Short mmCIF file of C-alpha atoms and ligand atoms in Angstrom, two decimals:
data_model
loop_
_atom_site.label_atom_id
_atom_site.label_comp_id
_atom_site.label_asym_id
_atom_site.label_seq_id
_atom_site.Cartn_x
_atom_site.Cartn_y
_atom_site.Cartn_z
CA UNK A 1 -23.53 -65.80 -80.59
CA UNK A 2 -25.32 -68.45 -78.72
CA UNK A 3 -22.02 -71.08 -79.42
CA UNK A 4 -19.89 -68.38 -78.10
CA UNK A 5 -22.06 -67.62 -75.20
CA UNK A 6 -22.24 -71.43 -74.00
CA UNK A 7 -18.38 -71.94 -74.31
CA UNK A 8 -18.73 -68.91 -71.25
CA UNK A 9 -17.95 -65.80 -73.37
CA UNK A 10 -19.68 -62.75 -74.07
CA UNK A 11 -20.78 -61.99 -77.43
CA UNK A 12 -23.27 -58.99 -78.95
CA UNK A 13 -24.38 -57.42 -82.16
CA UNK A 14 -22.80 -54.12 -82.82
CA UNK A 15 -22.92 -51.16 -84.60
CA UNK A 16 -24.53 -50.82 -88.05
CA UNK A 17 -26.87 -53.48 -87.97
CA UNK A 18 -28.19 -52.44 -84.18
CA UNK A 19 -28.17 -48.65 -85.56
CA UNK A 20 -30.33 -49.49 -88.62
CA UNK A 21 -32.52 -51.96 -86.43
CA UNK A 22 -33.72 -48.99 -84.66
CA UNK A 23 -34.24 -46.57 -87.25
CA UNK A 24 -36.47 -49.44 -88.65
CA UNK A 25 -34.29 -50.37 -91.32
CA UNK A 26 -33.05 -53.66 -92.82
CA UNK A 27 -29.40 -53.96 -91.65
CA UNK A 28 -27.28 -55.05 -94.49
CA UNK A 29 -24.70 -57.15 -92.78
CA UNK A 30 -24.40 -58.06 -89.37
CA UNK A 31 -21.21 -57.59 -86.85
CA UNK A 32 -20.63 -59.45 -83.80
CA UNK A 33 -18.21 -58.33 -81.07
CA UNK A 34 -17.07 -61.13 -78.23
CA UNK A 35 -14.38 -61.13 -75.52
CA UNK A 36 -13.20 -64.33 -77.48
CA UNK A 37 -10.14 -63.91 -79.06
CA UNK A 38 -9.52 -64.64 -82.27
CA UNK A 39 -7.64 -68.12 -81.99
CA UNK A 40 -10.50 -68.79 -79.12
CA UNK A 41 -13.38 -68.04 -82.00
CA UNK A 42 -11.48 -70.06 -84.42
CA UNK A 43 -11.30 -72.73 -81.88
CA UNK A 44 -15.05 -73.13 -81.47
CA UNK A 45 -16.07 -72.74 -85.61
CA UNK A 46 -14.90 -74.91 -87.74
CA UNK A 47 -16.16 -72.12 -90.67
CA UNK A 48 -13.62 -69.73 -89.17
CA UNK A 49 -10.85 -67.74 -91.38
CA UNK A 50 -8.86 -65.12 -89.20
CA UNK A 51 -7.93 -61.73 -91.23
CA UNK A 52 -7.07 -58.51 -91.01
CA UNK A 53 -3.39 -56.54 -90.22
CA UNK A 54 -4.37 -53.43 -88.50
CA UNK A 55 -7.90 -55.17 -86.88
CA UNK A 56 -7.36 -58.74 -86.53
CA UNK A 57 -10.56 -60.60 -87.31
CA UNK A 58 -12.52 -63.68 -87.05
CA UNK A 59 -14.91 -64.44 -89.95
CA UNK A 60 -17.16 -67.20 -90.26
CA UNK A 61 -18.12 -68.18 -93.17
CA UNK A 62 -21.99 -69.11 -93.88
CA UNK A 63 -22.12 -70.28 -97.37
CA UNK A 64 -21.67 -67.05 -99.53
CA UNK A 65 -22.76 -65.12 -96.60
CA UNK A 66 -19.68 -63.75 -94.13
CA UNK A 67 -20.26 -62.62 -90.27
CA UNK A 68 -17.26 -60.64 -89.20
CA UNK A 69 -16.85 -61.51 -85.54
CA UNK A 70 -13.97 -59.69 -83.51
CA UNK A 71 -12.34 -59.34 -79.99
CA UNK A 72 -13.24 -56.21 -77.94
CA UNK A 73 -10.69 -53.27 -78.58
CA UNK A 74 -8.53 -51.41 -76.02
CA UNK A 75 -7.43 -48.09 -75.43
CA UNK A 76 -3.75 -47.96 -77.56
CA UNK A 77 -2.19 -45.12 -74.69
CA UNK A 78 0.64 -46.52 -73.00
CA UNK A 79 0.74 -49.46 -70.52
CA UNK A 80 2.15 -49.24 -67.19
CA UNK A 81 4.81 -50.77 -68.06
CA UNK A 82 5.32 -47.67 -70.19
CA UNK A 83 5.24 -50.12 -73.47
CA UNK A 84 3.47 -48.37 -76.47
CA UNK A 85 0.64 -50.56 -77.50
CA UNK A 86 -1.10 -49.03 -79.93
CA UNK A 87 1.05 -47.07 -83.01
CA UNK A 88 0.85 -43.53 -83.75
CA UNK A 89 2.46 -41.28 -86.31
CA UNK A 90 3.13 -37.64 -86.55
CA UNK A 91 -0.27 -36.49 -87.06
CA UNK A 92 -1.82 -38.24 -84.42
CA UNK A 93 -3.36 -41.41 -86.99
CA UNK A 94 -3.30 -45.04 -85.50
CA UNK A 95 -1.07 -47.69 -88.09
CA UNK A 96 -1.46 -50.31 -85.61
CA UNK A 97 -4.41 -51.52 -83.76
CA UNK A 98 -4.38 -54.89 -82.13
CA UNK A 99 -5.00 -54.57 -78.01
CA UNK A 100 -7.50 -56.11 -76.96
CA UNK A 101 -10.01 -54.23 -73.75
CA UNK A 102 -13.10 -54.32 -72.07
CA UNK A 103 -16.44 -54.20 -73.85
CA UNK A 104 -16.67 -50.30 -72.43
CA UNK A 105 -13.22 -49.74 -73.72
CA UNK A 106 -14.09 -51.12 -77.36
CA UNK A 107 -17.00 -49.16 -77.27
CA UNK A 108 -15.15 -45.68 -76.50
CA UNK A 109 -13.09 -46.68 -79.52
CA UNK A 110 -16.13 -46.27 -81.80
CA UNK A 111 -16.93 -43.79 -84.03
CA UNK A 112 -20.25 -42.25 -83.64
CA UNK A 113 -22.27 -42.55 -80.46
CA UNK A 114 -25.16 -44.05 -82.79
CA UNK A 115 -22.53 -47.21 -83.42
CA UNK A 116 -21.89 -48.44 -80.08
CA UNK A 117 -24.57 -49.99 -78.97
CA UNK A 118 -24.58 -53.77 -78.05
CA UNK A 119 -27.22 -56.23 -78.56
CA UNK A 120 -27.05 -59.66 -76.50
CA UNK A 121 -29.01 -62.90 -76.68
CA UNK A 122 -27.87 -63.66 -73.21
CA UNK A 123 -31.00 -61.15 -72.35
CA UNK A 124 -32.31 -59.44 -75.34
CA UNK A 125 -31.13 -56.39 -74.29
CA UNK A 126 -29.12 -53.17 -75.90
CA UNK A 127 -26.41 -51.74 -73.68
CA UNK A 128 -26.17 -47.91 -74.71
CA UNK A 129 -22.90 -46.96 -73.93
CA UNK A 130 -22.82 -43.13 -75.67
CA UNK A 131 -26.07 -42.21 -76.05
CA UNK A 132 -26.92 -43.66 -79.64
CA UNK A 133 -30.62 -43.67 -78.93
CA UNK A 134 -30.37 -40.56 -77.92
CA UNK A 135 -28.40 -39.71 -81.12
CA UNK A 136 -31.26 -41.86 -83.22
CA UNK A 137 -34.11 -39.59 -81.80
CA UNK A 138 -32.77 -36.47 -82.94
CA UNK A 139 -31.32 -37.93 -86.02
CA UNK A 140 -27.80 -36.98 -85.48
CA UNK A 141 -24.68 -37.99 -86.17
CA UNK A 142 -22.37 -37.49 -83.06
CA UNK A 143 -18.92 -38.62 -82.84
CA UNK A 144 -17.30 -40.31 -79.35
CA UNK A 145 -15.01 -38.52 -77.82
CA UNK A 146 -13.01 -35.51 -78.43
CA UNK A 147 -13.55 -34.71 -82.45
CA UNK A 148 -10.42 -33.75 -83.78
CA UNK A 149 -8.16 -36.38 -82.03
CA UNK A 150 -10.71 -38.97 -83.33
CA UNK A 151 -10.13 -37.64 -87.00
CA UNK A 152 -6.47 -37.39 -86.60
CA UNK A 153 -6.67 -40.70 -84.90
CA UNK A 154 -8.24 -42.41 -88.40
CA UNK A 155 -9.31 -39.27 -90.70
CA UNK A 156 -11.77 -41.72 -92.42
CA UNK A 157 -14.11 -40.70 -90.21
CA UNK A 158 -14.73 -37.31 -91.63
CA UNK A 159 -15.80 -39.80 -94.88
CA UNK A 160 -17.80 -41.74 -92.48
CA UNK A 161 -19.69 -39.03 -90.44
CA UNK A 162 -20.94 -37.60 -93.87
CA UNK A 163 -21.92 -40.87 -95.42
CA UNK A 164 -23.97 -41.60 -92.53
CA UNK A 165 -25.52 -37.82 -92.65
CA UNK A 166 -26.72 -38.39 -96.21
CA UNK A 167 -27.81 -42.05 -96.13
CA UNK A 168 -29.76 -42.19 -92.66
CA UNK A 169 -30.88 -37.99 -93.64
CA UNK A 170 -29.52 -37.15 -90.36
CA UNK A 171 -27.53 -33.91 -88.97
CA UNK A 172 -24.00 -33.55 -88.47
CA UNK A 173 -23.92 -31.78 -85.35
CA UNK A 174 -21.61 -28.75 -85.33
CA UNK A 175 -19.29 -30.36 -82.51
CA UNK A 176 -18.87 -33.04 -85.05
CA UNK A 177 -18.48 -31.24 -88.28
CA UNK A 178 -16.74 -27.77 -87.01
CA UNK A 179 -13.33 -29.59 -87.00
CA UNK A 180 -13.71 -31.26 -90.98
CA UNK A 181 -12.79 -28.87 -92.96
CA UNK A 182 -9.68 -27.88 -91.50
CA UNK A 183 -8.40 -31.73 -90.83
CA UNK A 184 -9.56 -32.59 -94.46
CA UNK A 185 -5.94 -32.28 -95.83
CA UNK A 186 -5.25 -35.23 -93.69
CA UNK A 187 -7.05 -37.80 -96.45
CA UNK A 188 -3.73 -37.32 -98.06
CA UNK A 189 -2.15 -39.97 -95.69
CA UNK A 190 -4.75 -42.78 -96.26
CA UNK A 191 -3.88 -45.21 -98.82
CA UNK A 192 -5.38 -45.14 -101.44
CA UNK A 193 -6.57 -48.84 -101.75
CA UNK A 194 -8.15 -47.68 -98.39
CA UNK A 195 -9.73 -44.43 -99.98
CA UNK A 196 -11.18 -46.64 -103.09
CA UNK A 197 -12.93 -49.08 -100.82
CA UNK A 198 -14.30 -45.86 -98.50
CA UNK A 199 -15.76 -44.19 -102.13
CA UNK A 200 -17.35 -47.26 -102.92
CA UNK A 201 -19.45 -47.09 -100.16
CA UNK A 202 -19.66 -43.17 -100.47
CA UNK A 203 -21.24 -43.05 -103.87
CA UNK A 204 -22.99 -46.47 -104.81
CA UNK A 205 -25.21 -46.46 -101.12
CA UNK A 206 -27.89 -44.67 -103.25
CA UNK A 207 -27.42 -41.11 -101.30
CA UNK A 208 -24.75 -40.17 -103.48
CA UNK A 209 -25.96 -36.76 -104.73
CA UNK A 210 -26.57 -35.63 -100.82
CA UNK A 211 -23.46 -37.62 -99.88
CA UNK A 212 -21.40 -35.54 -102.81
CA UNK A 213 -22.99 -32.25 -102.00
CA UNK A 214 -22.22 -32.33 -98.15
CA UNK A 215 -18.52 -33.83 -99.17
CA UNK A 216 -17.87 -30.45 -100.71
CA UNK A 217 -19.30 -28.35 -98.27
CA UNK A 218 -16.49 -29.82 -95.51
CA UNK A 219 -14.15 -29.53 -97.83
CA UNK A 220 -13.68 -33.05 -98.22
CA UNK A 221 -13.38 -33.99 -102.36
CA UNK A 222 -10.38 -31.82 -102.92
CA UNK A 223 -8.15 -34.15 -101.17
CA UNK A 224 -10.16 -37.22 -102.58
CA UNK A 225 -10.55 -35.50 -106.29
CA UNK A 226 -7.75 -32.43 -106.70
CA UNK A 227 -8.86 -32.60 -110.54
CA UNK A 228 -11.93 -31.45 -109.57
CA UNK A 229 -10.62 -28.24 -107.80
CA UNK A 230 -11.84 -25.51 -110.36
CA UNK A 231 -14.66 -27.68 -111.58
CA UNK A 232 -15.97 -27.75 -108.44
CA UNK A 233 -15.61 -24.28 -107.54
CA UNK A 234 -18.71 -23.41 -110.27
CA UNK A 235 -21.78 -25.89 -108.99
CA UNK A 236 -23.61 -24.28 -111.76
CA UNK A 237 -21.17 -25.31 -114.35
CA UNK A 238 -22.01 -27.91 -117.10
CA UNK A 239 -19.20 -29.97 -115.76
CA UNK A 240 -20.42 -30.11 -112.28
CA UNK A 241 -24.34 -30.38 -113.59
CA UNK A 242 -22.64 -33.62 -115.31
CA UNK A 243 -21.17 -34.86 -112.51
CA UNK A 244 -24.53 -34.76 -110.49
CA UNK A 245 -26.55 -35.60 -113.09
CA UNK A 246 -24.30 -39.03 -113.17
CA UNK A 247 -24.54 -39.40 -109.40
CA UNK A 248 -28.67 -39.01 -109.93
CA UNK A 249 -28.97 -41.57 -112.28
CA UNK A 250 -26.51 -44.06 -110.23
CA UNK A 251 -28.55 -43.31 -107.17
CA UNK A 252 -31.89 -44.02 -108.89
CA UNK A 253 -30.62 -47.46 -110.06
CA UNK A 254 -29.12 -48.67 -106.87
CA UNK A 255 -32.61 -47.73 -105.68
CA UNK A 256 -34.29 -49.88 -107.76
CA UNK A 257 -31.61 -52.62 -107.80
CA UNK A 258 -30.06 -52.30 -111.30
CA UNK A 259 -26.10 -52.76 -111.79
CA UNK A 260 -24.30 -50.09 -111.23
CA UNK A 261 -20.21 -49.70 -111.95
CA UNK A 262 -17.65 -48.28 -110.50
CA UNK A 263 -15.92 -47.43 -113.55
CA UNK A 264 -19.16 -45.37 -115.29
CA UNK A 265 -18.69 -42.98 -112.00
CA UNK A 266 -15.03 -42.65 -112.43
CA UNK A 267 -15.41 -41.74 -116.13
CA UNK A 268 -17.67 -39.26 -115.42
CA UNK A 269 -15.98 -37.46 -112.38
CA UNK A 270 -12.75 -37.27 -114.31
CA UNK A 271 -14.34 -36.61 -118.17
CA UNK A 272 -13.87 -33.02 -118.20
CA UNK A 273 -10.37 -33.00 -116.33
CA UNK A 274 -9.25 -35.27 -119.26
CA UNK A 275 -11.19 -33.15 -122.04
CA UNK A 276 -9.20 -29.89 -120.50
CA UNK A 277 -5.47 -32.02 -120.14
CA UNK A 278 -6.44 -33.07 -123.79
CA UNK A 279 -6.99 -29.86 -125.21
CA UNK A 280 -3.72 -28.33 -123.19
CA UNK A 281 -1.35 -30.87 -124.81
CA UNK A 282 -2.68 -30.59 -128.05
CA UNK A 283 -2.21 -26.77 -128.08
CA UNK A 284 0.79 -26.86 -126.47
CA UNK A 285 2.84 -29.79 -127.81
CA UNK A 286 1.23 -29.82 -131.08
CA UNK A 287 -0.27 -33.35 -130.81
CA UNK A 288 -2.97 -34.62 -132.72
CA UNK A 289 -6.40 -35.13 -131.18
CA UNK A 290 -6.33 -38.57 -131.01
CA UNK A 291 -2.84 -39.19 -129.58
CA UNK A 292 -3.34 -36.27 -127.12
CA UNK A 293 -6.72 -38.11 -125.92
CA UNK A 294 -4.69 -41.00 -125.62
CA UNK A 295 -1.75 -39.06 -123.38
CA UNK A 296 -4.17 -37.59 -121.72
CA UNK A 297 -6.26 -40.49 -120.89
CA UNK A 298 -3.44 -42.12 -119.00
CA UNK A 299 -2.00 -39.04 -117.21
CA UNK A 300 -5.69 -38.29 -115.33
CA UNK A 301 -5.86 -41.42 -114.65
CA UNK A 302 -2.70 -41.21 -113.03
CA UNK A 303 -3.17 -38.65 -110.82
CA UNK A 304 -5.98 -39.83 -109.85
CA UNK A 305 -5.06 -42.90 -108.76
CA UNK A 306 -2.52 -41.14 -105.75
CA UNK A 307 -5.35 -40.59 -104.13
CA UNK A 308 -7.38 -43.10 -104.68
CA UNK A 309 -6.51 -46.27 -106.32
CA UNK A 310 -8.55 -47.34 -108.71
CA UNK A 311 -8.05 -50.97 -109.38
CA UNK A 312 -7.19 -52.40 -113.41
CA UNK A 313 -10.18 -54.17 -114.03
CA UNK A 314 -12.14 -50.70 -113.27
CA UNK A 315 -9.64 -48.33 -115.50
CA UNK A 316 -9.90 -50.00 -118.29
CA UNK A 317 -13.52 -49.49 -119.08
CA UNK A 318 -13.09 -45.87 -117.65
CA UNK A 319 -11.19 -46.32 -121.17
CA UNK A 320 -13.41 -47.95 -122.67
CA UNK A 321 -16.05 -45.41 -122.11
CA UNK A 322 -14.22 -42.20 -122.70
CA UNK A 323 -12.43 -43.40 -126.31
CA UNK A 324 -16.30 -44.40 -126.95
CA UNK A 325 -16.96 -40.96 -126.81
CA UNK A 326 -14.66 -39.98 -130.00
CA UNK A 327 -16.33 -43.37 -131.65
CA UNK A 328 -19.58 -42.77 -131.37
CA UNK A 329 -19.71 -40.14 -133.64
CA UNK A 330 -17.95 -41.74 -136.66
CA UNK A 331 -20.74 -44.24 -137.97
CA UNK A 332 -20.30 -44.83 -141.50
CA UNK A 333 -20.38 -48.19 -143.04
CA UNK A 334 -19.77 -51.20 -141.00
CA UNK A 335 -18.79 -48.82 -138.17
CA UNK A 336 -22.17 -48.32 -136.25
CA UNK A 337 -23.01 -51.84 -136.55
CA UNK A 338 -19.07 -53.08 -135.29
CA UNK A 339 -19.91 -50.36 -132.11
CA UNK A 340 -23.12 -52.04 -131.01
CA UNK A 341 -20.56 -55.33 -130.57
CA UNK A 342 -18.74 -53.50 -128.61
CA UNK A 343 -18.89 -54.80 -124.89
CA UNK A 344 -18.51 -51.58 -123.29
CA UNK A 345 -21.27 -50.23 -126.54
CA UNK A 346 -24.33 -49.72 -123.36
CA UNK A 347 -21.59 -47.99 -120.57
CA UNK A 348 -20.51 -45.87 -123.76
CA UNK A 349 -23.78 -45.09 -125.26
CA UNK A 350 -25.57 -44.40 -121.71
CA UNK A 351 -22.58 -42.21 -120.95
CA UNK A 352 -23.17 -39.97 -124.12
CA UNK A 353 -26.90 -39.92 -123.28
CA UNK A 354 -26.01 -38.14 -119.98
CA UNK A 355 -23.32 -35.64 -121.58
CA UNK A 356 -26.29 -34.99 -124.65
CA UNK A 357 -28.76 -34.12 -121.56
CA UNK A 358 -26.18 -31.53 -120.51
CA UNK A 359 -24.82 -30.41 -123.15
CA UNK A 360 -27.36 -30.13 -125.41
CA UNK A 361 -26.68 -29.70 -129.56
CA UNK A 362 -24.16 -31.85 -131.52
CA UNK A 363 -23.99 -34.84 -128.42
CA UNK A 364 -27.49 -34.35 -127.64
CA UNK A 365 -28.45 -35.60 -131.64
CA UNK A 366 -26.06 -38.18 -131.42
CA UNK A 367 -27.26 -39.27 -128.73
CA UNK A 368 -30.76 -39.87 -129.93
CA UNK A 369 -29.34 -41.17 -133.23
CA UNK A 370 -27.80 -43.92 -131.14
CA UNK A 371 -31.27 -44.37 -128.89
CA UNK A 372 -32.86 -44.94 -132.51
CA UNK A 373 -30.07 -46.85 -133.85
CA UNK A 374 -29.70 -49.86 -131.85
CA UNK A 375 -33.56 -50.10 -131.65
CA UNK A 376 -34.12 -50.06 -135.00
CA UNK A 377 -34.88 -53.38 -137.45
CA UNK A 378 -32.60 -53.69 -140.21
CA UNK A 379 -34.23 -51.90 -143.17
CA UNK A 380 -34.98 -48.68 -140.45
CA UNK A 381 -30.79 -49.15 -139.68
CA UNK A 382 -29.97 -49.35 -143.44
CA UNK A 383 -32.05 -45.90 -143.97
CA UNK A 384 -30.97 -44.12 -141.08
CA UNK A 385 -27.59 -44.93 -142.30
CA UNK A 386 -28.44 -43.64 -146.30
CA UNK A 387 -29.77 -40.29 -144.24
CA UNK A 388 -26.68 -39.65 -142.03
CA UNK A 389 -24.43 -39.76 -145.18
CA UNK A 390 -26.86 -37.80 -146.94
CA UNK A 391 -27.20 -35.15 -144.49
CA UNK A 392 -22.66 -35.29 -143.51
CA UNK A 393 -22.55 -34.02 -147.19
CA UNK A 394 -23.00 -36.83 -150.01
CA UNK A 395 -21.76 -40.41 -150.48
CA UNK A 396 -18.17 -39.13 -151.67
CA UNK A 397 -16.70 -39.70 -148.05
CA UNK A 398 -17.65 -43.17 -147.37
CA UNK A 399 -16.86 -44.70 -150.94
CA UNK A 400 -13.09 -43.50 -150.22
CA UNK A 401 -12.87 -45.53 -147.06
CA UNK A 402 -14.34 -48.56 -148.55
CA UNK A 403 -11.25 -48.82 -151.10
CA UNK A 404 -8.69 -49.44 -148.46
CA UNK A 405 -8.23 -53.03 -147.39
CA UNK A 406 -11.34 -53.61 -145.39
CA UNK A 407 -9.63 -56.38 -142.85
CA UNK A 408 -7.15 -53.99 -141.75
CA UNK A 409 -9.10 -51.29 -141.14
CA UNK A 410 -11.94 -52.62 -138.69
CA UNK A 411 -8.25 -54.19 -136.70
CA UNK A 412 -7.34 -51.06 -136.46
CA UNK A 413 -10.85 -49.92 -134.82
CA UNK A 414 -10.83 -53.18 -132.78
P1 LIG B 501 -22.62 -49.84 -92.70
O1 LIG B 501 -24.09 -49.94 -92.60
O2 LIG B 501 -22.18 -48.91 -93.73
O3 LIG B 501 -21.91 -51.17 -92.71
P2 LIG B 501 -21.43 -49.69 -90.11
O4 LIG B 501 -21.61 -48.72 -88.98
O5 LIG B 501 -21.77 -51.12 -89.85
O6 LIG B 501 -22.21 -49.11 -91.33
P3 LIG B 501 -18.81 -50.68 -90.70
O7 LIG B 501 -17.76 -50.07 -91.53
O8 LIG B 501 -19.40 -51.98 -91.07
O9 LIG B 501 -19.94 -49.57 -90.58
O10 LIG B 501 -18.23 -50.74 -89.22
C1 LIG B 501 -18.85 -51.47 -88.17
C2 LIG B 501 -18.66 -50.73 -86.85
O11 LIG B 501 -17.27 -50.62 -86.55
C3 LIG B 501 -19.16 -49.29 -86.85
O12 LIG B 501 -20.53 -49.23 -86.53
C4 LIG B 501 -18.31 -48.66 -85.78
O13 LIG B 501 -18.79 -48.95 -84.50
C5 LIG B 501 -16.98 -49.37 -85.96
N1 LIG B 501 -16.08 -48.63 -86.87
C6 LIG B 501 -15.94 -48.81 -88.20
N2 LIG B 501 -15.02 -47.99 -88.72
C7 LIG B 501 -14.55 -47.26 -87.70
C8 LIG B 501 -13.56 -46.24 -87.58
N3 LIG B 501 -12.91 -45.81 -88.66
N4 LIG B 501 -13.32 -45.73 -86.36
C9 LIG B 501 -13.99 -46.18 -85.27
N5 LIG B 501 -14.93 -47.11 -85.31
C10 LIG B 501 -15.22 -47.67 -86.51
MG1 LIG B 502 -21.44 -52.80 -91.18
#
């Protein structure tokens, strides 16, 4: 900011990180805004990579660290030259963004009156240009402008007015929120590499129970989720206890900075769509379990992925995990010790433990087989083994296995 201020521009900290400054929170990344444009900022950093299709953006590049720096926005009406600057479709949404204002102008163009405030170094000072401090005192989230040509505008902002609800605990206020629900349907048009990124930040920002709650109470996971329709429709359901109970534990790590994945989320919001598709082609085209698991696997994924793409390296340990699930339970001989190799064995296993908490009976033993299992020494392993065939009605079943050709076999399971 200071470079850009001695070359004679104007530069300021906006949105997020000013917003979380003041609500005495650690900002997690930092935006600049400047009345630089891009080819001027790129001029003046040599760390300087421009981006960006529908925003056009500077970022410099610290090491691994990134600050996004871009140009003041203007309004997209028409000129008066009557040429149309900024794009519109049919239902009102912007697909083209690129003309560049006045820092007032770029500020109307924000969201929520919390995100356009501007911090300078020139003087230390925050301009206020909607009444985000306001906003902050009350804790509430308050969009600029007139709501529901804002969401038709970019409906992404019904995402983001929710996400910022749950994760700063604040209020939509019902100016804000009336309009959701009916403008929901309009998710449909986002792409869905767009929608992936947005659920990201929906469901790993550690708020994701609140955040998933207050999603379904606008109305807003049927267009994101349509699998999740009838599920949804019974929040005392063990299907949507699941689902939470998933979104609990996810939250809990990110607040105490374990890993969390993408793909363990995605298995679980779309395990009991698949169970239900499984069962309906088996009973109606006759399949057997296993291929109709596998049919099935790749047709929810599928649909799921018109919404909201879900990128390769993430679907196939959504895989992983669910064909886990039918693994897990078939242990004899060199089988339990071949699944703790497996690389997705702790996504698998931890996902059972979840579905045993809910589900009680059958998974829930399993699941504490497992828990025992792969904490055991080797003599403990080698009993707990004797036991289980034991107990799954002598040793008749696993001395038939061992007589076909062992190699093939454990390819098969690989
Ligand atoms: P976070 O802490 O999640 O990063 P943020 O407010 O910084 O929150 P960003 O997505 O980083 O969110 O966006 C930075 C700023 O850009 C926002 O504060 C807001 O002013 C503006 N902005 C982002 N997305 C939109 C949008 N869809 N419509 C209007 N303004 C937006
Ligand atoms: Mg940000």
């Amino acid at each position: 900011m200071y470079r850009l201020n001695n070359a004679g521009f104007e530069s300021y900290l906006v949105g997020g990180c000013v917003r979380d400054l003041m609500l005495g929170k650690s900002p997690k990344d930092f935006d600049v805004v400047t009345n630089a444009t891009p080819e001027q900022i790129k001029g003046l950093f040599k760390n300087c990579r421009l981006i960006g299709r529908r925003f056009r953006l500077a970022h410099i590049v610290f090491g691994r660290e990134i600050i996004e720096v871009a140009t003041f926005r203007g309004h997209h009406s028409d000129d008066e030259s009557g040429k149309k600057l900024g794009q519109q479709d049919a239902e009102g949404q912007l697909v083209r963004d690129n003309v560049f204002g006045t820092i007032e102008e770029d500020a109307e163009r924000r969201d929520f009156t919390f995100n356009a405030m501007y911090y300078s170094v020139a003087d230390f000072t925050v301009t206020d240009f909607a009444k985000g401090r306001e906003a902050i005192a009350k804790r509430e989230v308050e969009l600029i402008g007139d709501p529901e040509t804002r969401y038709r505008e970019d409906p992404v902002r019904m995402l983001r007015a929710v996400r910022f609800a749950a994760k700063l605990d604040m209020t939509i206020t019902p100016r804000t929120g009336d309009p959701i629900p009916k403008l929901a349907h309009l998710l449909a048009n986002i792409p869905p590499a767009r929608l992936f990124e947005e659920t990201l930040k929906l469901f790993l920002g550690g708020a994701g129970v609140n955040t998933f709650k207050q999603l379904q109470s606008y109305g807003l996971l049927t267009p994101l989720f349509p699998q999740l329709d009838a599920i949804l429709k019974a929040p005392d359901s063990r299907e949507c206890q699941f689902i939470y109970r998933v979104l609990e534990n996810t939250d809990h790590r990110i607040n105490s900075n374990q890993r969390v994945t993408p793909a363990f989320l995605y298995a679980a919001l779309l395990w009991y769509p698949l169970e239900e598709h499984a069962q309906k082609l088996q009973a109606e085209s006759g399949l057997n379990p296993h291929d109709a698991f596998n049919i099935a696997s790749g047709e929810v994924i599928h649909r799921q992925v018109q919404r909201i793409m879900i990128p390769k390296r993430f679907s196939t340990v959504i895989r992983d995990i669910w064909v886990l699930q039918h693994r897990l339970p078939r242990r004899f001989g060199r089988r339990a010790f071949q699944l703790l190799t497996h690389p997705k064995f702790r996504a698998g296993y931890d996902f059972l433990a979840v579905r045993g908490e809910i589900e009680g009976g059958d998974t829930m033993e399993l699941a504490d087989w497992w828990t025992q299992f792969q904490h055991a020494d080797a003599p403990k392993q080698k009993k707990m083994l004797t036991q289980l065939r034991q107990e799954e009605g002598g040793a008749t079943r696993p001395r038939r296995r061992r007589k076909r050709p062992a190699a093939k076999r454990s390819e098969g399971d690989a």
